[in-house]
Amino acid sequence: MNRNALTVSKLTKKYEAFTLSNISFEVPQGTIAGLIGENGAGKSTTLNSILGLIHKDEGAISVLGSPVEELQPEVREKIGVVFDGTNFSEELTPKKLNKVLKGVYRSWDEEYFFALLIKMSLPAAKKIKSFSKGMKAKLSIAAAFAHHPKLLILDEATSGLDPIVRDDILDMFLDFVQDEENSILVSSHITSDLEKVADYIIFIHEGRLIFSKPKDELLESYGIVKCGEAQFDMIDKQDIITYRKQDYEWQVLVADRNRAKKKYPRTMVIPATIDEIMLLYVKGENK
């Protein structure tokens, strides 16, 4: 049975105008978990709490087997972090950055870092300030990989990349977890990326956990019933997760689309993407 690379239990953080409330989920070793939610939902607060960058009010967080408050330097070194943008001095070149990070991480792999620069078409001798947003994102990812972490925590890490480069990075993520010891928690608005690589989807809305489920369960089971008002009125309210009225059409999110097809044969029932599931939860209503 897999151990968890990350366990978040009843995490709560209160601000004056926002509360992250009772968030619980796990990231088993050897898996990729995607964290989704609209802007302001609480994703960054969750990630910052996991990294110990902010003080949580309640709950427990275990990272690589240790409580977040007690992480030793050797454990912290096993965590790779990529935020949207770059936290490196823009006056540095990647070549000089290598020297800096070589002094920070005992596990720093200089040869691997320069190999990643070549693979990502990043110039080693140009200052970071001359890089595009996409180039900076690729540099951050290369730096995260080059100290051989066991857990990667990524916040919109692929948002500035074109589809071809994004695809290459996603393949790197899949390769990273192949040994079943490495794990990734990735926050992303690009849900199509998560549909390709994630094993689990964690959905936070308005500071609350909506669900933490295996991705395959969502894509293989969830569905959207499309129908008119008369047919909508006939749908058992226990089958409705959430619904939305669109002009003359009703869209109803259900957890078992095959069952819905048999139960409501006069309606159209289609598979639901992660994007559509999130949209219906955020903009839909409960009956």
PDB file of C-alpha atoms in Angstrom:
ATOM      1  CA  MET A   1       0.000   0.000   0.000  1.00  0.00           C
ATOM      2  CA  ASN A   2       1.332   3.429  -0.972  1.00  0.00           C
ATOM      3  CA  ARG A   3       2.443   5.815   1.708  1.00  0.00           C
ATOM      4  CA  ASN A   4       1.451   9.435   1.381  1.00  0.00           C
ATOM      5  CA  ALA A   5       3.957  12.018   0.206  1.00  0.00           C
ATOM      6  CA  LEU A   6       1.567  14.655   1.540  1.00  0.00           C
ATOM      7  CA  THR A   7      -1.327  14.550   3.988  1.00  0.00           C
ATOM      8  CA  VAL A   8      -3.492  17.589   4.720  1.00  0.00           C
ATOM      9  CA  SER A   9      -6.040  17.149   7.514  1.00  0.00           C
ATOM     10  CA  LYS A  10      -8.708  19.711   8.480  1.00  0.00           C
ATOM     11  CA  LEU A  11      -6.526  22.646   7.401  1.00  0.00           C
ATOM     12  CA  THR A  12      -8.063  25.976   8.397  1.00  0.00           C
ATOM     13  CA  LYS A  13      -6.691  29.483   7.890  1.00  0.00           C
ATOM     14  CA  LYS A  14      -8.742  32.568   8.765  1.00  0.00           C
ATOM     15  CA  TYR A  15      -8.298  36.029   7.289  1.00  0.00           C
ATOM     16  CA  GLU A  16     -10.491  39.083   7.783  1.00  0.00           C
ATOM     17  CA  ALA A  17     -12.339  38.621   4.476  1.00  0.00           C
ATOM     18  CA  PHE A  18     -11.641  34.969   3.670  1.00  0.00           C
ATOM     19  CA  THR A  19     -11.488  31.614   5.449  1.00  0.00           C
ATOM     20  CA  LEU A  20      -9.929  28.422   4.192  1.00  0.00           C
ATOM     21  CA  SER A  21     -11.992  25.873   6.085  1.00  0.00           C
ATOM     22  CA  ASN A  22     -11.459  22.217   6.971  1.00  0.00           C
ATOM     23  CA  ILE A  23      -9.418  21.167   3.914  1.00  0.00           C
ATOM     24  CA  SER A  24      -8.390  17.496   3.870  1.00  0.00           C
ATOM     25  CA  PHE A  25      -6.718  15.464   1.122  1.00  0.00           C
ATOM     26  CA  GLU A  26      -3.820  13.105   0.455  1.00  0.00           C
ATOM     27  CA  VAL A  27      -1.179  12.771  -2.262  1.00  0.00           C
ATOM     28  CA  PRO A  28       0.040   9.145  -2.300  1.00  0.00           C
ATOM     29  CA  GLN A  29       3.643   8.463  -3.272  1.00  0.00           C
ATOM     30  CA  GLY A  30       4.127   7.956  -6.995  1.00  0.00           C
ATOM     31  CA  THR A  31       1.096  10.019  -7.990  1.00  0.00           C
ATOM     32  CA  ILE A  32       0.211  13.433  -9.419  1.00  0.00           C
ATOM     33  CA  ALA A  33      -2.582  15.408  -7.769  1.00  0.00           C
ATOM     34  CA  GLY A  34      -4.146  18.412  -9.485  1.00  0.00           C
ATOM     35  CA  LEU A  35      -5.443  21.282  -7.360  1.00  0.00           C
ATOM     36  CA  ILE A  36      -8.237  23.257  -9.054  1.00  0.00           C
ATOM     37  CA  GLY A  37     -10.551  26.131  -8.188  1.00  0.00           C
ATOM     38  CA  GLU A  38     -11.382  29.636  -9.347  1.00  0.00           C
ATOM     39  CA  ASN A  39      -9.172  32.635  -8.499  1.00  0.00           C
ATOM     40  CA  GLY A  40      -9.487  33.381  -4.795  1.00  0.00           C
ATOM     41  CA  ALA A  41     -10.764  29.895  -3.958  1.00  0.00           C
ATOM     42  CA  GLY A  42      -7.906  29.215  -1.533  1.00  0.00           C
ATOM     43  CA  LYS A  43      -5.396  27.284  -3.661  1.00  0.00           C
ATOM     44  CA  SER A  44      -2.448  29.568  -2.883  1.00  0.00           C
ATOM     45  CA  THR A  45      -3.324  29.642   0.817  1.00  0.00           C
ATOM     46  CA  THR A  46      -3.329  25.847   0.776  1.00  0.00           C
ATOM     47  CA  LEU A  47       0.055  25.646  -0.981  1.00  0.00           C
ATOM     48  CA  ASN A  48       1.621  28.292   1.273  1.00  0.00           C
ATOM     49  CA  SER A  49       0.393  26.397   4.341  1.00  0.00           C
ATOM     50  CA  ILE A  50       1.891  23.153   3.026  1.00  0.00           C
ATOM     51  CA  LEU A  51       5.228  24.890   2.480  1.00  0.00           C
ATOM     52  CA  GLY A  52       5.130  26.470   5.934  1.00  0.00           C
ATOM     53  CA  LEU A  53       5.165  29.980   4.435  1.00  0.00           C
ATOM     54  CA  ILE A  54       2.093  30.987   6.437  1.00  0.00           C
ATOM     55  CA  HIS A  55       0.904  29.859   9.862  1.00  0.00           C
ATOM     56  CA  LYS A  56      -2.248  27.729   9.779  1.00  0.00           C
ATOM     57  CA  ASP A  57      -4.911  28.249  12.431  1.00  0.00           C
ATOM     58  CA  GLU A  58      -6.079  24.641  12.684  1.00  0.00           C
ATOM     59  CA  GLY A  59      -5.382  21.217  11.245  1.00  0.00           C
ATOM     60  CA  ALA A  60      -2.337  19.098  10.508  1.00  0.00           C
ATOM     61  CA  ILE A  61      -0.012  18.836   7.510  1.00  0.00           C
ATOM     62  CA  SER A  62       2.501  16.034   6.993  1.00  0.00           C
ATOM     63  CA  VAL A  63       5.112  16.387   4.230  1.00  0.00           C
ATOM     64  CA  LEU A  64       7.238  13.354   3.325  1.00  0.00           C
ATOM     65  CA  GLY A  65       6.368  11.795   6.667  1.00  0.00           C
ATOM     66  CA  SER A  66       7.133  14.815   8.858  1.00  0.00           C
ATOM     67  CA  PRO A  67       4.825  17.471  10.356  1.00  0.00           C
ATOM     68  CA  VAL A  68       5.314  20.690   8.397  1.00  0.00           C
ATOM     69  CA  GLU A  69       6.350  22.532  11.583  1.00  0.00           C
ATOM     70  CA  GLU A  70       9.175  20.050  12.192  1.00  0.00           C
ATOM     71  CA  LEU A  71      10.699  19.719   8.716  1.00  0.00           C
ATOM     72  CA  GLN A  72      14.444  19.214   8.938  1.00  0.00           C
ATOM     73  CA  PRO A  73      16.780  20.747   6.306  1.00  0.00           C
ATOM     74  CA  GLU A  74      17.392  17.335   4.716  1.00  0.00           C
ATOM     75  CA  VAL A  75      13.631  16.879   4.251  1.00  0.00           C
ATOM     76  CA  ARG A  76      13.101  20.420   2.942  1.00  0.00           C
ATOM     77  CA  GLU A  77      15.763  19.705   0.325  1.00  0.00           C
ATOM     78  CA  LYS A  78      13.536  16.922  -1.004  1.00  0.00           C
ATOM     79  CA  ILE A  79      10.775  19.425  -1.837  1.00  0.00           C
ATOM     80  CA  GLY A  80      10.906  21.154  -5.224  1.00  0.00           C
ATOM     81  CA  VAL A  81       8.824  24.310  -5.634  1.00  0.00           C
ATOM     82  CA  VAL A  82       7.795  26.202  -8.763  1.00  0.00           C
ATOM     83  CA  PHE A  83       5.552  29.251  -8.451  1.00  0.00           C
ATOM     84  CA  ASP A  84       4.070  31.254 -11.332  1.00  0.00           C
ATOM     85  CA  GLY A  85       6.964  33.405 -12.550  1.00  0.00           C
ATOM     86  CA  THR A  86      10.459  33.223 -11.097  1.00  0.00           C
ATOM     87  CA  ASN A  87      11.904  33.965  -7.666  1.00  0.00           C
ATOM     88  CA  PHE A  88      15.487  34.159  -8.935  1.00  0.00           C
ATOM     89  CA  SER A  89      17.464  37.388  -9.233  1.00  0.00           C
ATOM     90  CA  GLU A  90      16.946  38.564 -12.803  1.00  0.00           C
ATOM     91  CA  GLU A  91      20.516  39.853 -12.952  1.00  0.00           C
ATOM     92  CA  LEU A  92      21.780  36.281 -12.856  1.00  0.00           C
ATOM     93  CA  THR A  93      22.379  34.056 -15.850  1.00  0.00           C
ATOM     94  CA  PRO A  94      21.438  30.358 -15.633  1.00  0.00           C
ATOM     95  CA  LYS A  95      25.169  29.627 -15.486  1.00  0.00           C
ATOM     96  CA  LYS A  96      25.573  31.856 -12.420  1.00  0.00           C
ATOM     97  CA  LEU A  97      22.327  30.540 -10.964  1.00  0.00           C
ATOM     98  CA  ASN A  98      23.862  27.072 -11.120  1.00  0.00           C
ATOM     99  CA  LYS A  99      26.708  28.234  -8.868  1.00  0.00           C
ATOM    100  CA  VAL A 100      24.254  29.768  -6.387  1.00  0.00           C
ATOM    101  CA  LEU A 101      22.019  26.695  -6.185  1.00  0.00           C
ATOM    102  CA  LYS A 102      25.029  24.398  -6.011  1.00  0.00           C
ATOM    103  CA  GLY A 103      25.773  26.059  -2.675  1.00  0.00           C
ATOM    104  CA  VAL A 104      22.160  25.760  -1.501  1.00  0.00           C
ATOM    105  CA  TYR A 105      21.369  22.109  -2.275  1.00  0.00           C
ATOM    106  CA  ARG A 106      23.656  19.260  -1.265  1.00  0.00           C
ATOM    107  CA  SER A 107      21.852  17.121  -3.850  1.00  0.00           C
ATOM    108  CA  TRP A 108      22.318  19.666  -6.680  1.00  0.00           C
ATOM    109  CA  ASP A 109      23.071  17.923  -9.994  1.00  0.00           C
ATOM    110  CA  GLU A 110      25.030  20.376 -12.135  1.00  0.00           C
ATOM    111  CA  GLU A 111      25.265  18.051 -15.122  1.00  0.00           C
ATOM    112  CA  TYR A 112      21.527  17.388 -15.094  1.00  0.00           C
ATOM    113  CA  PHE A 113      20.749  21.123 -14.783  1.00  0.00           C
ATOM    114  CA  PHE A 114      22.758  22.020 -17.877  1.00  0.00           C
ATOM    115  CA  ALA A 115      21.267  19.068 -19.756  1.00  0.00           C
ATOM    116  CA  LEU A 116      17.796  20.433 -18.926  1.00  0.00           C
ATOM    117  CA  LEU A 117      18.801  23.901 -20.141  1.00  0.00           C
ATOM    118  CA  ILE A 118      19.763  22.373 -23.495  1.00  0.00           C
ATOM    119  CA  LYS A 119      16.593  20.284 -23.628  1.00  0.00           C
ATOM    120  CA  MET A 120      14.472  23.379 -22.938  1.00  0.00           C
ATOM    121  CA  SER A 121      16.459  25.606 -25.359  1.00  0.00           C
ATOM    122  CA  LEU A 122      17.481  28.007 -22.591  1.00  0.00           C
ATOM    123  CA  PRO A 123      20.683  30.063 -23.076  1.00  0.00           C
ATOM    124  CA  ALA A 124      23.067  29.541 -20.157  1.00  0.00           C
ATOM    125  CA  ALA A 125      24.857  32.882 -20.569  1.00  0.00           C
ATOM    126  CA  LYS A 126      21.948  35.333 -20.943  1.00  0.00           C
ATOM    127  CA  LYS A 127      20.535  37.249 -17.974  1.00  0.00           C
ATOM    128  CA  ILE A 128      17.195  36.016 -16.687  1.00  0.00           C
ATOM    129  CA  LYS A 129      15.702  39.495 -17.123  1.00  0.00           C
ATOM    130  CA  SER A 130      15.950  39.033 -20.897  1.00  0.00           C
ATOM    131  CA  PHE A 131      13.863  35.821 -20.745  1.00  0.00           C
ATOM    132  CA  SER A 132      10.214  35.636 -21.760  1.00  0.00           C
ATOM    133  CA  LYS A 133       7.622  34.469 -19.229  1.00  0.00           C
ATOM    134  CA  GLY A 134       7.701  31.020 -20.776  1.00  0.00           C
ATOM    135  CA  MET A 135      11.503  30.838 -20.591  1.00  0.00           C
ATOM    136  CA  LYS A 136      11.429  31.854 -16.927  1.00  0.00           C
ATOM    137  CA  ALA A 137       8.873  29.139 -16.225  1.00  0.00           C
ATOM    138  CA  LYS A 138      11.068  26.542 -17.919  1.00  0.00           C
ATOM    139  CA  LEU A 139      14.105  27.722 -15.929  1.00  0.00           C
ATOM    140  CA  SER A 140      12.181  27.385 -12.650  1.00  0.00           C
ATOM    141  CA  ILE A 141      11.148  23.850 -13.600  1.00  0.00           C
ATOM    142  CA  ALA A 142      14.728  22.931 -14.557  1.00  0.00           C
ATOM    143  CA  ALA A 143      16.007  24.250 -11.215  1.00  0.00           C
ATOM    144  CA  ALA A 144      13.322  22.303  -9.318  1.00  0.00           C
ATOM    145  CA  PHE A 145      14.220  19.052 -11.068  1.00  0.00           C
ATOM    146  CA  ALA A 146      17.990  19.495 -10.745  1.00  0.00           C
ATOM    147  CA  HIS A 147      18.163  18.879  -6.985  1.00  0.00           C
ATOM    148  CA  HIS A 148      16.278  15.560  -7.333  1.00  0.00           C
ATOM    149  CA  PRO A 149      13.280  16.276  -5.076  1.00  0.00           C
ATOM    150  CA  LYS A 150      10.851  13.612  -3.878  1.00  0.00           C
ATOM    151  CA  LEU A 151       7.862  15.992  -3.873  1.00  0.00           C
ATOM    152  CA  LEU A 152       7.220  18.740  -6.421  1.00  0.00           C
ATOM    153  CA  ILE A 153       4.784  21.522  -5.519  1.00  0.00           C
ATOM    154  CA  LEU A 154       3.837  23.536  -8.578  1.00  0.00           C
ATOM    155  CA  ASP A 155       1.659  26.656  -8.758  1.00  0.00           C
ATOM    156  CA  GLU A 156       0.583  27.463 -12.346  1.00  0.00           C
ATOM    157  CA  ALA A 157       3.989  26.206 -13.492  1.00  0.00           C
ATOM    158  CA  THR A 158       2.945  25.718 -17.134  1.00  0.00           C
ATOM    159  CA  SER A 159       0.773  28.832 -17.539  1.00  0.00           C
ATOM    160  CA  GLY A 160       3.268  30.769 -19.677  1.00  0.00           C
ATOM    161  CA  LEU A 161       4.213  27.943 -22.009  1.00  0.00           C
ATOM    162  CA  ASP A 162       3.048  27.200 -25.519  1.00  0.00           C
ATOM    163  CA  PRO A 163       1.189  23.891 -26.056  1.00  0.00           C
ATOM    164  CA  ILE A 164       4.215  22.048 -27.492  1.00  0.00           C
ATOM    165  CA  VAL A 165       6.547  22.968 -24.631  1.00  0.00           C
ATOM    166  CA  ARG A 166       3.746  22.313 -22.122  1.00  0.00           C
ATOM    167  CA  ASP A 167       3.377  18.832 -23.547  1.00  0.00           C
ATOM    168  CA  ASP A 168       7.115  18.192 -23.091  1.00  0.00           C
ATOM    169  CA  ILE A 169       6.946  19.407 -19.483  1.00  0.00           C
ATOM    170  CA  LEU A 170       3.931  17.185 -18.776  1.00  0.00           C
ATOM    171  CA  ASP A 171       5.896  14.204 -20.099  1.00  0.00           C
ATOM    172  CA  MET A 172       8.674  15.158 -17.647  1.00  0.00           C
ATOM    173  CA  PHE A 173       6.113  15.128 -14.828  1.00  0.00           C
ATOM    174  CA  LEU A 174       4.920  11.653 -15.842  1.00  0.00           C
ATOM    175  CA  ASP A 175       8.514  10.377 -16.011  1.00  0.00           C
ATOM    176  CA  PHE A 176       9.224  11.931 -12.594  1.00  0.00           C
ATOM    177  CA  VAL A 177       6.578   9.810 -10.827  1.00  0.00           C
ATOM    178  CA  GLN A 178       7.364   6.545 -12.638  1.00  0.00           C
ATOM    179  CA  ASP A 179       9.550   5.177  -9.832  1.00  0.00           C
ATOM    180  CA  GLU A 180       6.503   5.363  -7.503  1.00  0.00           C
ATOM    181  CA  GLU A 181       8.470   7.295  -4.885  1.00  0.00           C
ATOM    182  CA  ASN A 182       8.289  10.778  -6.393  1.00  0.00           C
ATOM    183  CA  SER A 183       5.034  12.766  -6.220  1.00  0.00           C
ATOM    184  CA  ILE A 184       3.581  16.023  -7.526  1.00  0.00           C
ATOM    185  CA  LEU A 185       0.946  18.466  -6.296  1.00  0.00           C
ATOM    186  CA  VAL A 186       0.173  20.886  -9.117  1.00  0.00           C
ATOM    187  CA  SER A 187      -2.211  23.836  -9.021  1.00  0.00           C
ATOM    188  CA  SER A 188      -3.358  24.760 -12.526  1.00  0.00           C
ATOM    189  CA  HIS A 189      -6.080  26.584 -14.428  1.00  0.00           C
ATOM    190  CA  ILE A 190      -5.231  24.495 -17.498  1.00  0.00           C
ATOM    191  CA  THR A 191      -7.492  21.560 -16.691  1.00  0.00           C
ATOM    192  CA  SER A 192      -6.674  19.808 -19.981  1.00  0.00           C
ATOM    193  CA  ASP A 193      -3.123  19.386 -18.635  1.00  0.00           C
ATOM    194  CA  LEU A 194      -4.501  17.773 -15.491  1.00  0.00           C
ATOM    195  CA  GLU A 195      -6.717  15.479 -17.546  1.00  0.00           C
ATOM    196  CA  LYS A 196      -3.546  14.202 -19.212  1.00  0.00           C
ATOM    197  CA  VAL A 197      -1.297  13.667 -16.173  1.00  0.00           C
ATOM    198  CA  ALA A 198      -3.189  13.803 -12.854  1.00  0.00           C
ATOM    199  CA  ASP A 199      -4.153  10.743 -10.831  1.00  0.00           C
ATOM    200  CA  TYR A 200      -6.295  12.765  -8.411  1.00  0.00           C
ATOM    201  CA  ILE A 201      -8.234  16.018  -8.617  1.00  0.00           C
ATOM    202  CA  ILE A 202      -8.666  18.225  -5.535  1.00  0.00           C
ATOM    203  CA  PHE A 203     -11.322  20.928  -6.001  1.00  0.00           C
ATOM    204  CA  ILE A 204     -11.519  23.928  -3.669  1.00  0.00           C
ATOM    205  CA  HIS A 205     -14.310  26.511  -4.003  1.00  0.00           C
ATOM    206  CA  GLU A 206     -14.731  29.583  -1.781  1.00  0.00           C
ATOM    207  CA  GLY A 207     -12.329  28.206   0.806  1.00  0.00           C
ATOM    208  CA  ARG A 208     -14.009  24.810   1.091  1.00  0.00           C
ATOM    209  CA  LEU A 209     -13.141  21.394  -0.261  1.00  0.00           C
ATOM    210  CA  ILE A 210     -15.727  20.302  -2.830  1.00  0.00           C
ATOM    211  CA  PHE A 211     -14.088  16.948  -3.507  1.00  0.00           C
ATOM    212  CA  SER A 212     -10.825  15.029  -3.691  1.00  0.00           C
ATOM    213  CA  LYS A 213     -11.332  12.168  -6.139  1.00  0.00           C
ATOM    214  CA  PRO A 214      -9.432   9.952  -8.567  1.00  0.00           C
ATOM    215  CA  LYS A 215      -9.398  11.671 -11.963  1.00  0.00           C
ATOM    216  CA  ASP A 216     -10.550   8.513 -13.734  1.00  0.00           C
ATOM    217  CA  GLU A 217     -13.654   8.360 -11.546  1.00  0.00           C
ATOM    218  CA  LEU A 218     -14.574  11.906 -12.549  1.00  0.00           C
ATOM    219  CA  LEU A 219     -14.001  11.420 -16.284  1.00  0.00           C
ATOM    220  CA  GLU A 220     -15.452   7.922 -16.528  1.00  0.00           C
ATOM    221  CA  SER A 221     -18.487   8.378 -14.279  1.00  0.00           C
ATOM    222  CA  TYR A 222     -19.593  12.021 -14.150  1.00  0.00           C
ATOM    223  CA  GLY A 223     -21.848  13.361 -16.857  1.00  0.00           C
ATOM    224  CA  ILE A 224     -24.009  16.298 -17.914  1.00  0.00           C
ATOM    225  CA  VAL A 225     -27.700  15.811 -18.612  1.00  0.00           C
ATOM    226  CA  LYS A 226     -28.974  18.283 -21.238  1.00  0.00           C
ATOM    227  CA  CYS A 227     -32.725  18.709 -21.401  1.00  0.00           C
ATOM    228  CA  GLY A 228     -35.707  21.036 -21.519  1.00  0.00           C
ATOM    229  CA  GLU A 229     -37.671  22.341 -18.544  1.00  0.00           C
ATOM    230  CA  ALA A 230     -40.292  19.573 -18.584  1.00  0.00           C
ATOM    231  CA  GLN A 231     -37.624  16.865 -18.563  1.00  0.00           C
ATOM    232  CA  PHE A 232     -35.648  18.731 -15.894  1.00  0.00           C
ATOM    233  CA  ASP A 233     -38.688  18.720 -13.596  1.00  0.00           C
ATOM    234  CA  MET A 234     -38.838  14.920 -13.901  1.00  0.00           C
ATOM    235  CA  ILE A 235     -35.244  14.365 -12.761  1.00  0.00           C
ATOM    236  CA  ASP A 236     -34.943  12.959  -9.243  1.00  0.00           C
ATOM    237  CA  LYS A 237     -33.358  15.683  -7.113  1.00  0.00           C
ATOM    238  CA  GLN A 238     -31.154  13.036  -5.452  1.00  0.00           C
ATOM    239  CA  ASP A 239     -29.476  12.512  -8.845  1.00  0.00           C
ATOM    240  CA  ILE A 240     -28.628  16.205  -9.194  1.00  0.00           C
ATOM    241  CA  ILE A 241     -25.242  17.376  -7.948  1.00  0.00           C
ATOM    242  CA  THR A 242     -25.758  20.863  -9.368  1.00  0.00           C
ATOM    243  CA  TYR A 243     -27.562  22.389 -12.338  1.00  0.00           C
ATOM    244  CA  ARG A 244     -27.540  25.447 -14.570  1.00  0.00           C
ATOM    245  CA  LYS A 245     -30.138  26.979 -16.885  1.00  0.00           C
ATOM    246  CA  GLN A 246     -28.729  28.078 -20.255  1.00  0.00           C
ATOM    247  CA  ASP A 247     -31.316  29.944 -22.363  1.00  0.00           C
ATOM    248  CA  TYR A 248     -33.737  27.121 -23.306  1.00  0.00           C
ATOM    249  CA  GLU A 249     -31.518  24.285 -22.089  1.00  0.00           C
ATOM    250  CA  TRP A 250     -30.910  22.870 -18.643  1.00  0.00           C
ATOM    251  CA  GLN A 251     -27.514  21.371 -17.800  1.00  0.00           C
ATOM    252  CA  VAL A 252     -27.464  18.951 -14.877  1.00  0.00           C
ATOM    253  CA  LEU A 253     -24.307  17.473 -13.371  1.00  0.00           C
ATOM    254  CA  VAL A 254     -24.706  13.824 -12.319  1.00  0.00           C
ATOM    255  CA  ALA A 255     -22.239  11.414 -10.699  1.00  0.00           C
ATOM    256  CA  ASP A 256     -23.242   8.366 -12.783  1.00  0.00           C
ATOM    257  CA  ARG A 257     -23.911   9.207 -16.416  1.00  0.00           C
ATOM    258  CA  ASN A 258     -24.593   5.611 -17.512  1.00  0.00           C
ATOM    259  CA  ARG A 259     -27.288   5.287 -14.864  1.00  0.00           C
ATOM    260  CA  ALA A 260     -28.700   8.669 -15.948  1.00  0.00           C
ATOM    261  CA  LYS A 261     -28.870   7.510 -19.593  1.00  0.00           C
ATOM    262  CA  LYS A 262     -30.997   4.521 -18.601  1.00  0.00           C
ATOM    263  CA  LYS A 263     -33.134   6.419 -16.096  1.00  0.00           C
ATOM    264  CA  TYR A 264     -33.775   9.443 -18.327  1.00  0.00           C
ATOM    265  CA  PRO A 265     -33.790   8.098 -21.912  1.00  0.00           C
ATOM    266  CA  ARG A 266     -35.448  11.200 -23.387  1.00  0.00           C
ATOM    267  CA  THR A 267     -32.544  13.440 -22.356  1.00  0.00           C
ATOM    268  CA  MET A 268     -29.055  13.835 -23.796  1.00  0.00           C
ATOM    269  CA  VAL A 269     -26.319  12.681 -21.407  1.00  0.00           C
ATOM    270  CA  ILE A 270     -22.707  13.497 -22.268  1.00  0.00           C
ATOM    271  CA  PRO A 271     -19.328  12.995 -20.538  1.00  0.00           C
ATOM    272  CA  ALA A 272     -18.149  15.896 -18.380  1.00  0.00           C
ATOM    273  CA  THR A 273     -14.675  17.412 -18.577  1.00  0.00           C
ATOM    274  CA  ILE A 274     -12.937  18.661 -15.426  1.00  0.00           C
ATOM    275  CA  ASP A 275     -13.501  22.210 -16.702  1.00  0.00           C
ATOM    276  CA  GLU A 276     -17.248  21.595 -17.062  1.00  0.00           C
ATOM    277  CA  ILE A 277     -17.487  19.936 -13.644  1.00  0.00           C
ATOM    278  CA  MET A 278     -15.769  22.923 -12.022  1.00  0.00           C
ATOM    279  CA  LEU A 279     -17.907  25.436 -13.954  1.00  0.00           C
ATOM    280  CA  LEU A 280     -21.168  23.768 -12.950  1.00  0.00           C
ATOM    281  CA  TYR A 281     -20.124  23.621  -9.289  1.00  0.00           C
ATOM    282  CA  VAL A 282     -19.106  27.303  -9.307  1.00  0.00           C
ATOM    283  CA  LYS A 283     -21.956  28.745 -11.391  1.00  0.00           C
ATOM    284  CA  GLY A 284     -24.651  26.132 -10.856  1.00  0.00           C
ATOM    285  CA  GLU A 285     -27.384  25.779  -8.262  1.00  0.00           C
ATOM    286  CA  ASN A 286     -28.554  22.975  -5.985  1.00  0.00           C
ATOM    287  CA  LYS A 287     -32.146  21.800  -6.220  1.00  0.00           C
TER     288      LYS A 287
END
